[in-house]
XYZ file of C-alpha atoms in Angstrom:
763
model
C -0.139 -0.207 0.569
C 1.271 3.319 -1.030
C 2.168 5.428 1.900
C -0.278 8.163 1.280
C -2.664 5.495 0.746
C -2.699 3.809 4.479
C -4.677 5.186 7.250
C -2.565 8.069 9.445
C -3.195 8.448 13.003
C -2.712 11.816 15.280
C 0.922 11.357 17.244
C -0.462 12.166 21.052
C 2.073 12.816 24.086
C 1.710 10.524 26.654
C -0.720 12.475 28.427
C -3.114 12.137 24.963
C -2.439 15.979 24.250
C -2.404 15.759 20.559
C 1.345 17.098 18.952
C 0.188 18.372 15.899
C 1.570 16.187 13.989
C 0.252 12.978 11.849
C 2.374 10.151 10.541
C 1.208 6.366 8.624
C 0.055 3.728 11.010
C 2.697 1.188 10.128
C 5.177 4.919 10.803
C 3.673 4.681 14.178
C 3.836 1.222 15.647
C 7.328 1.358 14.783
C 8.021 3.838 16.683
C 5.993 3.527 19.188
C 4.322 6.629 19.044
C 0.668 7.096 21.086
C -2.162 7.703 19.676
C -6.271 6.604 19.894
C -8.568 4.523 20.105
C -12.154 3.643 20.770
C -13.592 1.149 22.782
C -17.318 0.680 22.766
C -19.477 -1.605 25.070
C -23.093 -2.130 25.261
C -24.658 -3.052 28.053
C -28.099 -4.266 28.878
C -29.365 -3.227 32.288
C -32.635 -5.662 32.413
C -30.328 -8.090 32.201
C -27.201 -7.223 33.444
C -25.156 -7.768 30.567
C -22.406 -7.122 27.792
C -22.673 -7.330 24.227
C -19.675 -9.016 22.730
C -18.282 -9.272 19.282
C -16.209 -12.628 18.002
C -12.997 -11.517 15.855
C -13.458 -12.217 12.044
C -11.171 -15.360 11.179
C -8.725 -13.809 8.648
C -7.996 -10.610 11.878
C -4.064 -10.213 12.422
C -4.779 -9.682 16.359
C -6.968 -12.413 18.014
C -8.299 -13.881 15.437
C -12.432 -15.393 15.663
C -11.871 -14.480 19.710
C -14.501 -13.142 21.492
C -14.489 -9.478 22.171
C -15.697 -6.017 22.919
C -18.605 -5.065 20.908
C -16.996 -2.867 18.868
C -13.330 -0.857 18.041
C -11.192 0.764 16.220
C -8.770 3.420 15.956
C -8.903 6.600 15.649
C -7.683 7.882 12.132
C -5.591 11.902 11.946
C -8.257 14.984 12.218
C -10.797 12.621 13.501
C -12.349 13.083 17.027
C -12.900 10.498 19.596
C -17.232 10.410 20.668
C -17.011 11.314 16.449
C -15.459 7.033 15.565
C -17.057 5.510 18.231
C -20.323 6.279 16.396
C -18.746 5.931 13.170
C -17.193 2.055 14.335
C -20.659 1.304 15.819
C -22.097 1.956 13.049
C -20.036 0.126 10.100
C -18.829 -3.168 12.710
C -22.928 -3.610 14.379
C -25.080 -1.824 11.707
C -25.799 0.770 14.337
C -26.123 4.222 14.006
C -26.564 5.828 17.407
C -26.369 9.966 18.259
C -23.475 11.268 20.647
C -25.610 11.271 23.339
C -25.599 7.710 23.671
C -21.869 7.273 24.422
C -20.814 7.900 27.894
C -16.558 8.027 28.111
C -16.039 5.863 30.944
C -12.481 6.081 31.191
C -8.937 6.389 29.099
C -6.518 3.143 29.396
C -3.167 3.696 27.973
C -1.981 -0.024 26.889
C 1.407 -0.425 26.230
C 2.997 -3.341 24.304
C 5.840 -4.955 22.442
C 5.133 -7.665 20.171
C 6.554 -8.971 16.976
C 10.570 -9.346 18.081
C 9.940 -5.491 18.562
C 9.174 -4.926 15.775
C 5.158 -3.923 16.698
C 4.789 -1.212 19.258
C 1.404 -0.026 20.852
C 1.070 2.724 22.977
C -2.515 3.024 22.777
C -4.736 5.830 24.352
C -7.975 3.604 24.948
C -11.330 6.337 25.555
C -13.700 3.847 27.078
C -17.319 4.767 25.731
C -20.448 2.510 27.183
C -23.857 2.766 25.833
C -26.485 1.379 27.957
C -30.058 -0.767 26.770
C -32.707 -0.621 29.221
C -32.924 -4.284 27.594
C -31.120 -6.949 25.932
C -31.117 -6.004 21.354
C -32.382 -8.628 19.274
C -29.343 -10.149 17.171
C -30.869 -10.406 14.514
C -31.041 -6.226 14.134
C -27.139 -5.835 14.246
C -25.927 -6.138 10.446
C -22.743 -7.080 11.148
C -19.207 -6.121 9.542
C -17.881 -9.352 7.393
C -14.633 -8.448 7.353
C -13.849 -7.376 11.130
C -17.326 -9.031 12.915
C -18.101 -13.201 12.375
C -21.293 -13.292 15.113
C -22.421 -11.293 18.425
C -23.617 -12.947 21.595
C -24.832 -11.297 25.331
C -22.570 -12.154 28.252
C -23.355 -11.018 32.145
C -20.922 -9.242 33.407
C -19.780 -11.242 36.360
C -19.183 -14.279 33.651
C -17.776 -12.386 31.602
C -14.699 -11.063 33.892
C -14.492 -14.521 35.574
C -13.432 -16.495 32.251
C -11.443 -12.730 31.818
C -9.712 -14.031 35.368
C -9.330 -16.808 34.132
C -8.082 -16.886 31.309
C -10.125 -18.629 29.351
C -8.504 -18.988 25.527
C -11.409 -18.178 23.630
C -11.913 -14.620 24.558
C -9.164 -11.624 23.792
C -7.279 -11.372 26.876
C -7.770 -8.155 29.360
C -5.908 -7.597 33.116
C -9.816 -7.590 35.497
C -6.964 -6.407 38.447
C -6.036 -3.431 36.510
C -6.445 -0.070 35.052
C -9.117 -2.036 32.880
C -10.774 -3.518 35.834
C -13.068 -0.054 36.511
C -15.406 -0.741 32.889
C -16.485 -3.543 35.741
C -16.409 -1.974 39.039
C -18.089 0.956 37.786
C -21.761 -1.126 36.632
C -20.969 -3.211 39.410
C -21.420 -0.146 41.487
C -23.986 1.690 39.817
C -26.339 -1.230 40.045
C -26.363 -2.315 43.259
C -29.979 -1.263 43.531
C -28.821 0.046 47.157
C -32.063 2.964 47.145
C -32.317 3.926 51.116
C -28.558 4.309 50.239
C -28.829 6.093 47.606
C -31.453 8.184 49.408
C -29.864 9.122 52.637
C -26.993 10.751 49.890
C -28.851 12.670 49.095
C -30.949 14.119 51.433
C -27.338 14.314 53.211
C -26.291 16.669 50.068
C -29.714 18.851 50.344
C -29.285 19.353 54.364
C -26.473 21.831 52.931
C -28.727 24.034 52.098
C -30.755 25.733 54.095
C -34.687 27.011 53.336
C -35.331 30.619 52.808
C -38.574 32.330 51.909
C -37.580 35.732 50.049
C -40.085 38.519 50.324
C -39.739 42.047 49.408
C -42.405 45.123 50.150
C -44.461 45.769 46.823
C -46.432 48.414 47.968
C -44.924 51.057 46.634
C -45.271 49.385 43.994
C -48.023 50.753 41.256
C -50.929 48.670 39.458
C -48.727 49.052 36.674
C -45.696 47.724 37.896
C -47.145 44.764 38.804
C -48.322 43.867 35.387
C -44.687 44.743 34.389
C -43.248 41.874 37.501
C -45.632 39.169 35.775
C -44.902 39.658 32.123
C -40.792 39.611 33.697
C -41.464 36.853 35.434
C -42.237 34.898 32.303
C -39.234 35.665 30.533
C -37.324 35.289 33.204
C -39.185 31.593 33.327
C -37.416 31.653 29.760
C -33.815 32.175 30.606
C -33.874 28.405 32.868
C -34.823 27.535 30.081
C -32.580 28.163 28.136
C -29.491 28.326 30.965
C -30.694 24.333 31.265
C -29.704 23.906 27.267
C -26.160 26.412 27.630
C -24.675 23.135 30.945
C -25.263 20.590 28.280
C -26.711 19.356 25.179
C -28.938 16.174 27.204
C -30.012 18.499 29.819
C -33.346 18.838 29.126
C -33.971 15.395 28.232
C -32.958 14.639 31.534
C -35.331 17.996 33.421
C -37.988 16.544 31.612
C -37.172 11.808 32.989
C -36.590 14.275 36.593
C -39.789 15.760 36.625
C -42.531 12.925 35.546
C -40.501 10.841 37.391
C -40.638 12.947 40.804
C -43.756 11.513 42.916
C -42.347 8.296 41.717
C -41.101 7.285 45.160
C -39.027 8.663 47.563
C -35.203 9.008 46.019
C -37.534 10.047 42.715
C -38.061 13.151 44.886
C -34.631 13.924 46.006
C -32.818 13.466 42.806
C -35.670 15.518 41.238
C -34.805 18.040 44.184
C -30.956 18.372 44.437
C -31.077 18.808 40.634
C -33.154 21.095 40.912
C -30.596 23.472 42.999
C -27.870 22.415 40.630
C -29.398 22.200 37.340
C -27.469 19.366 35.892
C -26.188 16.224 37.263
C -23.219 17.613 38.677
C -22.704 19.052 42.430
C -22.131 22.680 42.646
C -21.231 21.498 46.212
C -18.599 18.700 44.932
C -16.319 19.812 42.558
C -18.940 19.006 39.620
C -18.781 15.188 40.918
C -21.498 13.508 39.285
C -24.058 12.650 41.955
C -26.443 10.864 39.146
C -25.060 8.230 36.444
C -26.277 6.938 33.035
C -28.551 4.882 34.896
C -30.561 7.264 36.271
C -30.740 9.030 33.109
C -33.898 9.303 30.254
C -34.359 6.691 28.230
C -34.652 7.694 23.915
C -36.363 5.382 21.884
C -34.451 5.376 18.310
C -36.759 2.705 16.028
C -34.246 3.689 13.020
C -31.002 2.889 14.769
C -30.653 -0.715 13.454
C -32.323 -2.886 11.364
C -36.146 -3.271 12.282
C -36.813 -6.866 13.515
C -40.982 -8.138 13.436
C -42.635 -7.740 16.881
C -39.722 -5.327 18.007
C -40.368 -1.209 18.903
C -37.002 -0.713 18.472
C -33.424 0.613 19.458
C -33.860 2.372 23.351
C -30.461 4.249 25.054
C -30.689 5.927 27.823
C -28.914 9.524 27.306
C -25.855 9.611 28.499
C -24.293 12.056 29.857
C -20.497 12.349 30.914
C -19.234 11.465 34.183
C -16.995 14.527 34.743
C -18.929 17.620 33.481
C -17.600 19.214 30.143
C -15.628 22.014 30.626
C -17.122 23.405 27.246
C -20.392 22.751 28.096
C -22.185 22.921 25.584
C -21.230 26.080 24.339
C -18.530 23.698 21.594
C -18.613 20.087 20.169
C -17.777 17.743 22.845
C -15.233 15.704 21.920
C -13.292 19.315 20.766
C -10.465 20.054 22.134
C -8.348 23.463 22.464
C -5.748 22.685 19.742
C -8.329 21.182 17.846
C -10.176 24.984 18.117
C -6.925 27.633 18.116
C -5.607 25.834 14.367
C -9.281 26.670 13.458
C -8.505 30.312 14.660
C -5.620 30.569 12.585
C -8.277 30.175 9.457
C -10.973 32.849 10.724
C -10.760 36.497 9.312
C -10.450 39.398 12.279
C -13.763 39.556 12.110
C -15.032 35.547 12.198
C -12.584 35.113 15.468
C -14.019 37.731 17.105
C -17.547 36.360 16.909
C -15.862 32.711 17.898
C -14.149 34.252 21.161
C -17.951 36.501 21.839
C -19.390 36.341 24.730
C -22.972 35.704 22.007
C -22.054 32.793 19.886
C -21.736 28.850 19.990
C -19.161 26.478 17.869
C -20.575 23.437 16.103
C -19.478 21.170 14.000
C -20.853 21.182 9.872
C -21.339 17.620 9.865
C -21.485 15.564 13.374
C -21.051 12.443 11.633
C -17.553 12.669 10.251
C -14.541 15.040 9.536
C -10.967 14.701 8.610
C -10.238 19.228 8.807
C -10.075 21.150 12.064
C -12.544 23.638 10.015
C -15.453 20.942 9.529
C -16.580 24.172 12.772
C -18.282 27.212 13.106
C -19.723 30.094 14.503
C -23.899 29.986 15.302
C -24.857 33.148 17.041
C -27.968 33.016 20.180
C -30.087 35.056 18.100
C -30.630 31.383 15.969
C -29.518 28.842 18.571
C -31.992 29.580 20.477
C -34.177 31.246 18.369
C -37.478 29.912 19.732
C -37.071 30.921 23.017
C -35.129 34.676 22.833
C -38.584 35.417 20.525
C -41.091 34.189 23.492
C -38.948 36.698 25.860
C -38.952 39.308 23.668
C -42.232 39.831 23.264
C -42.758 39.831 27.091
C -40.153 42.162 27.341
C -41.808 44.296 24.220
C -45.544 43.554 25.812
C -43.515 45.156 29.220
C -42.163 48.095 27.954
C -45.040 49.289 26.363
C -46.870 48.995 30.254
C -44.392 50.621 32.170
C -44.497 54.211 32.759
C -41.187 54.551 34.119
C -39.224 55.889 30.740
C -35.634 54.195 31.386
C -37.156 51.035 32.009
C -38.740 51.727 29.429
C -35.388 51.637 26.741
C -34.186 48.693 28.286
C -37.267 46.489 28.193
C -37.298 47.671 23.973
C -33.335 47.117 23.288
C -33.144 43.757 25.342
C -35.885 42.394 23.174
C -34.074 43.889 20.644
C -30.717 42.209 21.413
C -32.382 38.967 21.498
C -32.803 38.885 18.426
C -30.589 40.947 16.755
C -27.405 39.443 18.949
C -26.210 42.791 19.077
C -27.146 44.081 22.912
C -24.313 46.982 23.162
C -27.508 49.380 23.152
C -29.039 46.642 25.820
C -26.266 46.812 28.046
C -25.968 50.648 28.020
C -29.402 50.924 29.275
C -29.388 48.346 31.835
C -26.280 50.845 32.679
C -28.564 53.543 32.922
C -32.283 52.122 34.722
C -33.721 54.539 37.269
C -37.045 52.338 37.730
C -38.416 51.426 40.950
C -38.192 48.173 38.938
C -35.097 46.413 38.571
C -34.623 43.548 35.290
C -30.888 42.292 34.714
C -32.036 40.154 31.983
C -30.122 38.210 29.062
C -26.823 36.231 28.439
C -23.940 37.474 30.977
C -21.798 35.158 32.975
C -18.652 33.330 31.478
C -18.412 30.509 34.493
C -19.818 27.840 32.459
C -17.676 27.693 29.577
C -14.504 26.030 31.911
C -12.774 25.014 28.518
C -11.668 29.176 27.222
C -14.638 31.790 30.022
C -16.139 33.216 26.466
C -18.869 32.323 26.531
C -22.207 34.342 28.386
C -25.070 32.511 29.811
C -28.373 32.984 30.311
C -30.153 34.933 33.761
C -32.669 36.851 35.282
C -32.894 38.523 37.853
C -35.918 40.673 38.783
C -35.986 42.484 42.276
C -37.802 45.967 44.007
C -35.006 49.064 43.820
C -34.668 50.074 47.737
C -34.035 53.727 47.595
C -32.809 54.210 51.308
C -29.783 51.547 51.318
C -28.881 52.854 47.472
C -28.362 56.237 48.691
C -26.073 55.032 51.310
C -23.766 53.063 49.173
C -23.183 56.240 46.871
C -20.546 57.230 48.029
C -18.402 53.712 46.484
C -19.517 54.712 42.759
C -17.873 58.255 43.583
C -15.134 57.579 44.683
C -13.793 54.774 41.993
C -11.421 57.128 39.916
C -10.040 57.670 43.351
C -8.889 54.026 44.071
C -8.320 53.403 40.947
C -5.420 56.305 40.627
C -4.251 54.217 44.742
C -3.855 50.752 43.659
C -1.265 49.365 44.947
C 0.355 48.638 41.286
C 2.453 49.929 38.800
C 1.340 53.448 37.325
C 1.402 52.092 33.935
C -1.073 50.148 34.680
C -3.493 51.964 35.979
C -6.193 53.731 34.312
C -6.603 57.562 33.249
C -10.512 57.090 33.354
C -12.701 55.026 34.939
C -16.192 55.400 35.004
C -17.821 55.807 38.312
C -19.910 52.197 38.570
C -23.542 53.407 39.621
C -25.142 50.853 42.496
C -28.170 49.866 42.591
C -29.899 47.528 46.113
C -32.649 45.577 45.039
C -34.782 43.437 47.495
C -34.781 40.208 44.639
C -38.250 39.299 43.895
C -37.024 36.496 41.835
C -34.472 34.726 39.694
C -33.101 32.291 36.527
C -31.185 30.899 34.799
C -27.137 30.844 36.240
C -28.098 30.901 39.339
C -27.900 27.392 40.754
C -26.072 25.823 44.023
C -24.789 28.489 45.982
C -26.822 32.139 45.769
C -25.168 35.021 44.246
C -25.819 38.189 46.583
C -24.100 40.817 44.245
C -23.030 41.233 40.459
C -21.253 43.704 38.549
C -22.011 43.807 34.673
C -21.775 44.192 31.827
C -19.216 41.876 31.220
C -17.472 43.172 27.352
C -15.097 45.143 27.881
C -16.346 47.555 25.322
C -18.511 48.758 27.695
C -16.487 48.445 30.841
C -13.435 50.611 28.715
C -16.078 53.818 27.693
C -18.754 53.631 30.307
C -17.347 51.411 32.928
C -19.973 48.754 35.210
C -23.237 49.230 36.973
C -23.854 46.981 39.814
C -26.879 45.614 41.840
C -26.651 44.176 44.979
C -29.246 41.615 46.649
C -29.577 42.429 50.346
C -32.132 40.719 51.104
C -29.939 37.337 50.236
C -27.043 39.505 52.057
C -28.529 38.940 54.797
C -30.196 35.807 54.820
C -26.930 34.390 54.036
C -25.322 35.704 57.303
C -28.667 34.934 59.958
C -28.097 31.363 57.792
C -24.082 31.437 57.144
C -22.357 33.255 58.433
C -23.020 33.781 61.616
C -22.399 29.841 63.298
C -19.546 29.990 61.119
C -17.863 33.372 63.126
C -19.388 31.661 66.426
C -17.526 27.699 65.578
C -14.420 29.351 63.190
C -13.152 32.887 65.276
C -11.928 33.238 68.588
C -14.136 34.426 71.414
C -11.613 37.467 71.331
C -12.742 38.098 68.044
C -16.272 36.760 67.420
C -18.175 39.839 68.211
C -16.428 41.605 65.730
C -18.342 39.813 62.643
C -21.877 42.114 61.516
C -23.968 42.235 58.967
C -22.935 45.269 58.203
C -19.351 45.118 57.274
C -20.076 41.611 55.428
C -22.386 43.971 53.133
C -19.985 46.763 52.634
C -16.956 44.444 51.559
C -19.931 42.607 49.603
C -20.335 46.145 47.955
C -16.709 47.215 47.469
C -15.777 43.036 45.615
C -18.421 43.883 42.981
C -16.888 47.841 43.149
C -13.455 46.033 42.575
C -14.666 44.672 39.399
C -14.773 48.072 37.532
C -11.010 48.687 38.663
C -7.033 47.462 37.812
C -7.339 45.922 34.286
C -9.028 44.574 32.168
C -8.538 46.075 28.174
C -4.247 45.501 28.217
C -1.225 45.953 26.403
C 0.928 42.770 26.302
C 4.736 42.527 26.365
C 4.314 42.635 22.031
C 2.628 46.152 22.026
C -1.015 44.160 20.918
C -3.742 45.245 22.815
C -5.314 42.206 24.094
C -8.210 42.280 27.381
C -7.601 39.897 30.583
C -10.148 37.001 29.711
C -8.760 36.563 26.614
C -4.949 35.694 28.261
C -5.940 33.891 31.168
C -9.055 32.083 30.072
C -10.107 29.641 31.743
C -7.933 30.901 34.934
C -9.267 34.801 34.527
C -12.880 33.839 36.506
C -10.908 31.960 39.748
C -8.267 35.112 39.692
C -10.782 38.190 39.169
C -12.779 37.099 42.065
C -9.993 37.001 44.168
C -8.229 40.543 42.714
C -12.426 41.464 43.243
C -12.089 40.057 47.395
C -8.919 41.502 48.447
C -8.265 44.874 46.684
C -11.862 45.788 48.065
C -10.205 44.965 51.177
C -7.569 47.039 50.224
C -9.944 49.717 48.809
C -11.944 49.747 52.065
C -8.878 50.964 54.177
C -7.973 53.041 51.707
C -11.377 54.974 52.285
C -11.203 54.282 55.835
C -7.993 56.367 56.519
C -9.388 59.211 54.215
C -12.312 59.359 56.897
C -15.207 58.579 54.122
C -16.011 54.768 56.210
C -16.543 54.722 59.458
C -13.481 53.735 61.680
C -15.742 50.800 63.475
C -15.337 49.059 60.401
C -11.123 48.846 60.706
C -11.248 45.829 62.381
C -14.872 43.580 62.080
C -14.404 44.343 57.923
C -11.420 41.762 58.235
C -12.494 39.284 60.914
C -15.989 39.660 59.030
C -14.029 38.351 55.569
C -12.135 35.881 57.324
C -15.414 34.044 58.727
C -16.760 34.419 55.193
C -13.710 33.014 53.588
C -14.836 29.597 55.379
C -18.303 30.277 53.549
C -16.378 30.498 49.716
C -14.287 27.696 50.787
C -16.908 25.179 50.823
C -18.893 25.420 47.485
C -16.074 23.765 46.392
C -12.396 24.573 44.347
C -13.745 24.086 41.043
C -15.859 26.751 41.467
C -14.042 30.065 40.789
C -15.202 31.744 43.886
C -14.272 28.915 45.519
C -11.491 28.910 45.043
C -10.288 32.722 44.439
C -11.061 32.355 48.880
C -8.427 29.054 49.296
C -5.599 31.154 47.192
C -6.371 34.568 49.496
C -6.809 32.610 52.840
C -3.206 31.093 52.449
C -1.561 33.837 51.061
C -2.986 35.446 54.225
C -2.123 32.886 56.365
C 1.429 32.390 55.292
C 2.048 36.258 55.806
C 0.293 36.061 59.339
C -2.467 37.584 59.347
C -4.698 34.705 59.636
C -3.865 32.888 62.553
C -4.586 29.253 63.754
C -5.029 28.112 67.232
C -5.214 25.602 69.481
C -8.883 25.123 70.209
C -9.502 24.988 66.327
C -9.953 28.520 65.705
C -9.108 31.486 63.738
C -8.143 35.244 65.007
C -6.744 38.209 63.189
C -2.772 39.515 63.359
C -4.362 42.970 62.562
C -0.731 44.215 62.759
C 0.181 42.085 59.466
C -2.934 42.168 57.612
C -2.947 45.252 55.675
C 0.340 44.635 54.290
C -0.158 41.358 53.523
C -3.469 42.105 51.743
C -1.665 44.646 50.139
C 1.683 42.427 48.705
C -0.953 40.043 47.538
C -3.489 42.498 45.321
C -0.424 43.869 43.605
C 0.443 40.243 42.916
C -3.106 40.161 41.597
C -3.045 43.086 39.559
C 0.507 42.654 38.083
C -0.682 39.687 37.048
C -3.843 40.801 35.137
C -1.620 44.026 33.332
C 0.600 41.456 32.255
C -1.567 38.962 30.841
C 0.723 36.950 32.047
C -1.225 33.283 31.765
C 1.257 31.350 33.689
C 2.207 33.447 36.735
C -1.706 33.360 37.018
C -1.673 29.072 37.212
C 1.549 29.333 39.620
C -0.113 31.689 41.884
C -3.219 29.756 41.477
C -1.618 25.911 41.240
C 0.581 26.996 44.897
C -2.407 29.265 46.856
C -5.716 28.495 45.035
C -6.107 24.029 47.127
C -7.054 23.117 50.146
C -4.757 23.267 52.494
C -4.271 21.837 56.335
C -5.932 24.806 58.575
C -8.516 25.125 55.525
C -9.615 21.865 56.522
C -10.243 22.003 59.716
C -12.197 25.037 59.871
C -13.924 22.793 56.966
C -13.366 19.292 59.229
C -15.216 21.754 62.346
C -18.270 23.340 60.130
C -19.146 19.565 59.149
C -19.566 18.502 62.379
C -22.424 20.923 63.047
C -24.099 20.875 59.845
C -23.837 24.330 59.436
C -25.946 24.877 56.303
C -23.186 26.096 53.034
C -25.863 28.347 51.094
C -29.752 29.152 51.051
C -32.218 27.961 48.440
C -34.847 30.493 48.065
C -38.522 30.325 46.939
C -40.233 33.461 46.353
C -43.536 33.538 46.761
C -44.566 37.024 45.997
C -44.131 35.266 42.132
C -46.797 32.911 43.152
C -48.983 34.671 44.531
C -48.959 37.103 41.194
C -48.733 34.894 39.033
C -51.658 32.708 41.009
C -53.739 36.502 39.879
C -53.087 36.290 36.683
């Protein structure tokens, strides 16, 4: 066979990363290059059996032996998932969509045969396709050159035959890494309902339910009608967000909701899923609390050839054990290298769209690909068009009803943005909102995109403005430029024209979309660097959420973890004031930057997936620095000077419990460990903590300088080193968390909104 006709493989590193080199199959095995293959197992739940194929008698390896349901090499330019789908179709005549394939683990095979002439260094992606019942054997169409027969065998029997080395079966070491296949299946189907219920109840107990109320006496009858329309539009943001998190999320949601009344366990699954809005637990480093065994059953009659008296192929919509880092913004099998190679082919405008907030990346053809140009860009206005058209209609209707000019402008411009995909004008209108009804709705935060931090998720926060509290916080916005000019960073990195961030304090009436797991107490928007550069940012504080968290969580944490002499310094004013300052400090420091090469960029683009955690840490620590600065200028009461540090220390333990996969939790661990190392936080023999007031100011300033400088330089390597060293669980943090676990202090709240129920009921 000529070299040009021979199948080529991508050469990988031992860790499975592409090197950018591809070679003919024979050369890869001659040189011992690492390459990728796929193993696909079909498993029938009701009989606990695996499907095996018998290898054709003239195969060059293991002829005539029973083996994996289907397997094959990944050709150069192809992806693992596309290969898995194609191999199953070619070998067994089964055509399935991506959501049928669950990636269980990656298995590294290293072997040398044929007197050292054949070196096989292979990374095998092991997939499981789960069916409720066995597929009739006559439904399969076998590829004669590869497969001579198929059969089902029980998991236990198959494992035993491999363990004793039965000569009729291709050997796998069930005591080695490949044994994971059997361990995962066995554990998944133990059916210990009581244990699963207890575990889910324990997870639920970390959240304290609370009814959030707000005073509606100051709003007009007309505004109440507007409020109902806004709540209806906000509910649509939920529908979009579920889809953004992961491709099969909407079907899983419907499945769990439909089964919630069947048993206590089904109700617990639904309740905990509703908090997390996915099968991954926010408070457990996104560990799955469900498995594919809990997932929706889908019928696909056309997946195989028809068989008399059989309704057709049914499968469980699979979900990966690891939460997809690219959420549903990119193809599930796309990696960073593929994206970056594709980006090099694009025009500047297309590059901007590809890395922009408001687009998803898809494949033109999801059944096969031979090169990275298969990717293309779809704007949100098209991807979520059916949802956004309904939401736009509701916002236009609300905009026609309201008598507030600024609210009218916001609602109409946001409705237009949903359809045009241009959010600039609506974000400006949001910043200039001056209305008793406060509305934030649309795509904003980028936390779900762990791959790059580019893509924005939809969310909604509907509230009533607290006029008194809003007047009190005006000081922070007024002094933003002064704070920028005094930041602990080289002057060359300071911005000469920071625009004061208007601050609105609201009582939350309803939230939806990207509000899952821990509830936010404030947000600073927009994230669009063009607007931040030209107009600054604006912030919203959720006062009733803050009050609920302080009372139910922070106060009990302080009672357990703070030394008795400093416990009284933890108060709501300090907690809330630092929260305000945190949000303000998102608006200062580096955003649009100049790289050493002279090229203009942004901190977000340079730090990519590290940006969120570092930005949260910056806002926190620079917030403490800023409070100290304002106290020194007699702009804030001196009573805050100590209480803000002790309240912050108690808050560290609160945020770290969110988990270190979450940006706020990782950012908080970074700060705690830095301040502890500098002696600003002290651990006492009775396992309580205190502040060393002589050291804390210097430690806060040194960390502020470190983070701000990394951001100003767009130095991703330095950001990685800082987070690797400090953004981790350490012994002092573990001591505090163990204390809190013993007495079951809630980690966060789950609000319900009785006002919404009443308003919608009346309508």
